[in-house]
Short mmCIF file of C-alpha atoms in Angstrom, two decimals:
data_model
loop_
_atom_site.label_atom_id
_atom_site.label_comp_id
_atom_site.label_asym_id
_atom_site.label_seq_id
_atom_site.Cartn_x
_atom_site.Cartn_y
_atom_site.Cartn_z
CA UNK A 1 0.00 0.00 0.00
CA UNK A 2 1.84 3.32 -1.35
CA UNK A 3 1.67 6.34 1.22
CA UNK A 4 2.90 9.32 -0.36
CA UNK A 5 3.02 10.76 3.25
CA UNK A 6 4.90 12.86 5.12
CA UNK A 7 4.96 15.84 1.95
CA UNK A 8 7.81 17.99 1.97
CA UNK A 9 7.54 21.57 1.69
CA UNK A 10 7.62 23.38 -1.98
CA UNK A 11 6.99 20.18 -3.82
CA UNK A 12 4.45 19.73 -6.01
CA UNK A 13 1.75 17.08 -5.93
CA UNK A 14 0.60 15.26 -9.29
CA UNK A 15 -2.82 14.42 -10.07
CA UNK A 16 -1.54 10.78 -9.48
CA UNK A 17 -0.03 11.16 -6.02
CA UNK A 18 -3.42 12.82 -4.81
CA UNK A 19 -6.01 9.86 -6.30
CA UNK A 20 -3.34 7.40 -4.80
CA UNK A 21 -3.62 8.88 -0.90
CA UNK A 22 -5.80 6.30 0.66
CA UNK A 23 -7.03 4.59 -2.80
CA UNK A 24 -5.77 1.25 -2.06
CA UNK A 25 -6.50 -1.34 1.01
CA UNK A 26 -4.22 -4.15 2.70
CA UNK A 27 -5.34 -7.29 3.85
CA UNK A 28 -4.02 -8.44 7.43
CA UNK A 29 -4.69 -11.50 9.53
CA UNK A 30 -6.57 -10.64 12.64
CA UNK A 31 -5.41 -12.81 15.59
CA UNK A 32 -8.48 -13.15 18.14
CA UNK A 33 -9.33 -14.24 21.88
CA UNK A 34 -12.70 -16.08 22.67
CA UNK A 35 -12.57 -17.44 19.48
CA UNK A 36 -11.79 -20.99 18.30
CA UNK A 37 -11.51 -20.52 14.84
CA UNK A 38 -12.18 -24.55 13.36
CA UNK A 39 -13.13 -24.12 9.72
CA UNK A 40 -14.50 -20.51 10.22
CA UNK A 41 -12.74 -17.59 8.52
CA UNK A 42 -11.09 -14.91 10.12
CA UNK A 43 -10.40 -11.98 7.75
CA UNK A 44 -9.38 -8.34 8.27
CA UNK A 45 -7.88 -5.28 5.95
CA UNK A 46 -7.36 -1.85 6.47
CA UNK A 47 -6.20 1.34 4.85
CA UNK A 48 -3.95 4.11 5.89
CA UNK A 49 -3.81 7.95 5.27
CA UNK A 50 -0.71 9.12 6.96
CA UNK A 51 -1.73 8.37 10.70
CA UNK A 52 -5.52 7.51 10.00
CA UNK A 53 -6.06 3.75 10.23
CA UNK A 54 -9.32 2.64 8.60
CA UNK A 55 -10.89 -1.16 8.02
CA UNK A 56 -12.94 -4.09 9.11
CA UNK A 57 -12.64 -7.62 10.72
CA UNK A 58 -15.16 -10.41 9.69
CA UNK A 59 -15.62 -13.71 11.20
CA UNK A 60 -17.13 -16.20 9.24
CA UNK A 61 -18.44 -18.97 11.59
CA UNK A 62 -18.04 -22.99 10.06
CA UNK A 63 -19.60 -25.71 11.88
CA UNK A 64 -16.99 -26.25 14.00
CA UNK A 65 -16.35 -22.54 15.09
CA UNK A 66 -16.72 -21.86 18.39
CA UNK A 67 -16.87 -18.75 20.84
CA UNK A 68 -15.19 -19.73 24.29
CA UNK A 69 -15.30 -16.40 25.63
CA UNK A 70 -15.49 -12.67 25.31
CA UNK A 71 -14.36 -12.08 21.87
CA UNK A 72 -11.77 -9.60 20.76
CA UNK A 73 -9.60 -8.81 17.69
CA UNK A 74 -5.70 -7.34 17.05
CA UNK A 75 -5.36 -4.16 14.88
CA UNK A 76 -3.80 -4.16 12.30
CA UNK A 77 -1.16 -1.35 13.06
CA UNK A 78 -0.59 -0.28 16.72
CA UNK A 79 -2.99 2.64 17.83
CA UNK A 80 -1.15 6.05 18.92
CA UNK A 81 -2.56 5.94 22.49
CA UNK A 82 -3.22 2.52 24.89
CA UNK A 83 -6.88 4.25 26.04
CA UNK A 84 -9.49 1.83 26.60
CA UNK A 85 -13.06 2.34 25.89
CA UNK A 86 -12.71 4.72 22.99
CA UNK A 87 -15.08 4.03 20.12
CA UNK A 88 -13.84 3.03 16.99
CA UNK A 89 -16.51 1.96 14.48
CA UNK A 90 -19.84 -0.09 13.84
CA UNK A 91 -20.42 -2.94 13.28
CA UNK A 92 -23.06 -6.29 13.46
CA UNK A 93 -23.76 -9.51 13.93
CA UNK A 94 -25.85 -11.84 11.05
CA UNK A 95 -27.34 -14.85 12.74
CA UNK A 96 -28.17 -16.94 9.93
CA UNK A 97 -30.74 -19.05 11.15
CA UNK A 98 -33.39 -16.51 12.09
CA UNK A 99 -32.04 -14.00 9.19
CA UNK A 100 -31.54 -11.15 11.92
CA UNK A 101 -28.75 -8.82 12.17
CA UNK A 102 -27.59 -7.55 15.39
CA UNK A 103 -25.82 -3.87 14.87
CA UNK A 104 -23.25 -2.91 17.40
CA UNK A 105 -20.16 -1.37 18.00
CA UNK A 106 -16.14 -1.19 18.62
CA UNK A 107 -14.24 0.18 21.42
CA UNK A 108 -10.46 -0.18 21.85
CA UNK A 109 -9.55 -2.80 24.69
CA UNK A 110 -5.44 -1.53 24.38
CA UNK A 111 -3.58 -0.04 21.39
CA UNK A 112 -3.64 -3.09 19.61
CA UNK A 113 -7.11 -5.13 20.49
CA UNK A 114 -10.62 -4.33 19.16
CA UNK A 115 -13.22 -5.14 21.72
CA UNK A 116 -17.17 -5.75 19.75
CA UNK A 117 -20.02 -5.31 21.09
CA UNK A 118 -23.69 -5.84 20.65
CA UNK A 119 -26.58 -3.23 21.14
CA UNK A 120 -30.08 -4.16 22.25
CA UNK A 121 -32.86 -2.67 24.00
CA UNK A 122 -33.43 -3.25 27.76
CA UNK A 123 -35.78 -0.64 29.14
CA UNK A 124 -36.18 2.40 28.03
CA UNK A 125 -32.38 2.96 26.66
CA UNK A 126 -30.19 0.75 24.20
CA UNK A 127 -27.18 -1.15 26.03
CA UNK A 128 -23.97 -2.43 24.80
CA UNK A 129 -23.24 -5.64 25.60
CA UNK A 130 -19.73 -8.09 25.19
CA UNK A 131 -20.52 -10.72 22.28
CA UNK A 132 -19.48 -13.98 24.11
CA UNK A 133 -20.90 -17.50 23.71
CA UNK A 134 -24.26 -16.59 24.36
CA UNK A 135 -25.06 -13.38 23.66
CA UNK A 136 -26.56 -12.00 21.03
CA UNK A 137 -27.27 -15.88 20.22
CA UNK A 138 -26.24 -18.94 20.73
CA UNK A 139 -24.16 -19.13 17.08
CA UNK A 140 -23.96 -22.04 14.58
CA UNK A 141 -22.22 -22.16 11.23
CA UNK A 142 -23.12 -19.52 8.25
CA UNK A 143 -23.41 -16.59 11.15
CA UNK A 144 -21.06 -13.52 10.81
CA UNK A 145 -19.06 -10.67 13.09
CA UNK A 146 -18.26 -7.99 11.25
CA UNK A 147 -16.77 -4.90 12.60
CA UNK A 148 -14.97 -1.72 11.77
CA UNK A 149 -12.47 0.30 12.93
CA UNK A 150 -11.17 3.86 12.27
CA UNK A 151 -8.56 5.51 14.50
CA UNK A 152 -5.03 6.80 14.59
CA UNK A 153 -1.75 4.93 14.35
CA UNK A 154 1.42 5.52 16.84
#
């Protein structure tokens, strides 16, 4: 992925250089926690403008995927601060068997985990809630995580 960053001063830009500044994406493999993988998928990729990080993770679950746990996923390039708790995208979860999709969203865990969760309603608010074995639903094979990210790089 070409990054015609940092610019130096009094040189000129070509058309070229300015279409290529965040035209192209990297693929990366995510590492994960809470996750046992089997024949599931476990895809990410990301682009960068200068120190702008931008991308998604998907987990595609096989029949012998399995969440253990609360579920998390690595960055792809190390964030600029270690602050938990700060939002970084959307996201969702697509349970195949009923056809619904859960919509949620990221938060950093460190400066190198993403940390999804789910949003439902419970009273008279929405709440977030971890994704973990369980919750939104108990998952089976053809269901999906998908999340994404946005957020500087160190």
């Amino acid at each position: 992925m070409a990054n015609p960053f940092p610019f130096v001063a009094a040189s000129i830009l070509t058309a070229a250089e300015l279409n290529g500044i965040g035209a192209s994406t990297a693929s990366y493999t995510p590492t994960s926690t809470g996750v046992t993988i089997g024949n599931g998928t476990l895809t990410g990729n990301f682009g960068r403008i200068n120190k702008l990080i931008y991308g998604s993770v998907k987990l595609a679950l096989g029949s012998t995927t399995a969440i253990t746990g609360i579920v998390t996923f690595s960055l792809p390039v190390t964030a600029a601060t270690n602050s938990a708790g700060l939002l970084m995208g959307n996201g969702y979860y697509y349970d195949n068997s009923s056809g619904e999709t859960y919509v949620g969203t990221s938060f950093r865990t460190n400066a190198t985990t993403l940390t999804p969760f789910v949003t439902y309603a419970a009273f008279a608010y929405a709440v977030r809630s971890l994704i973990n074995a369980t919750t939104p639903v108990v998952y089976a094979a053809g269901d999906e995580i998908t999340y994404e990210f946005m957020y500087e790089a160190a």
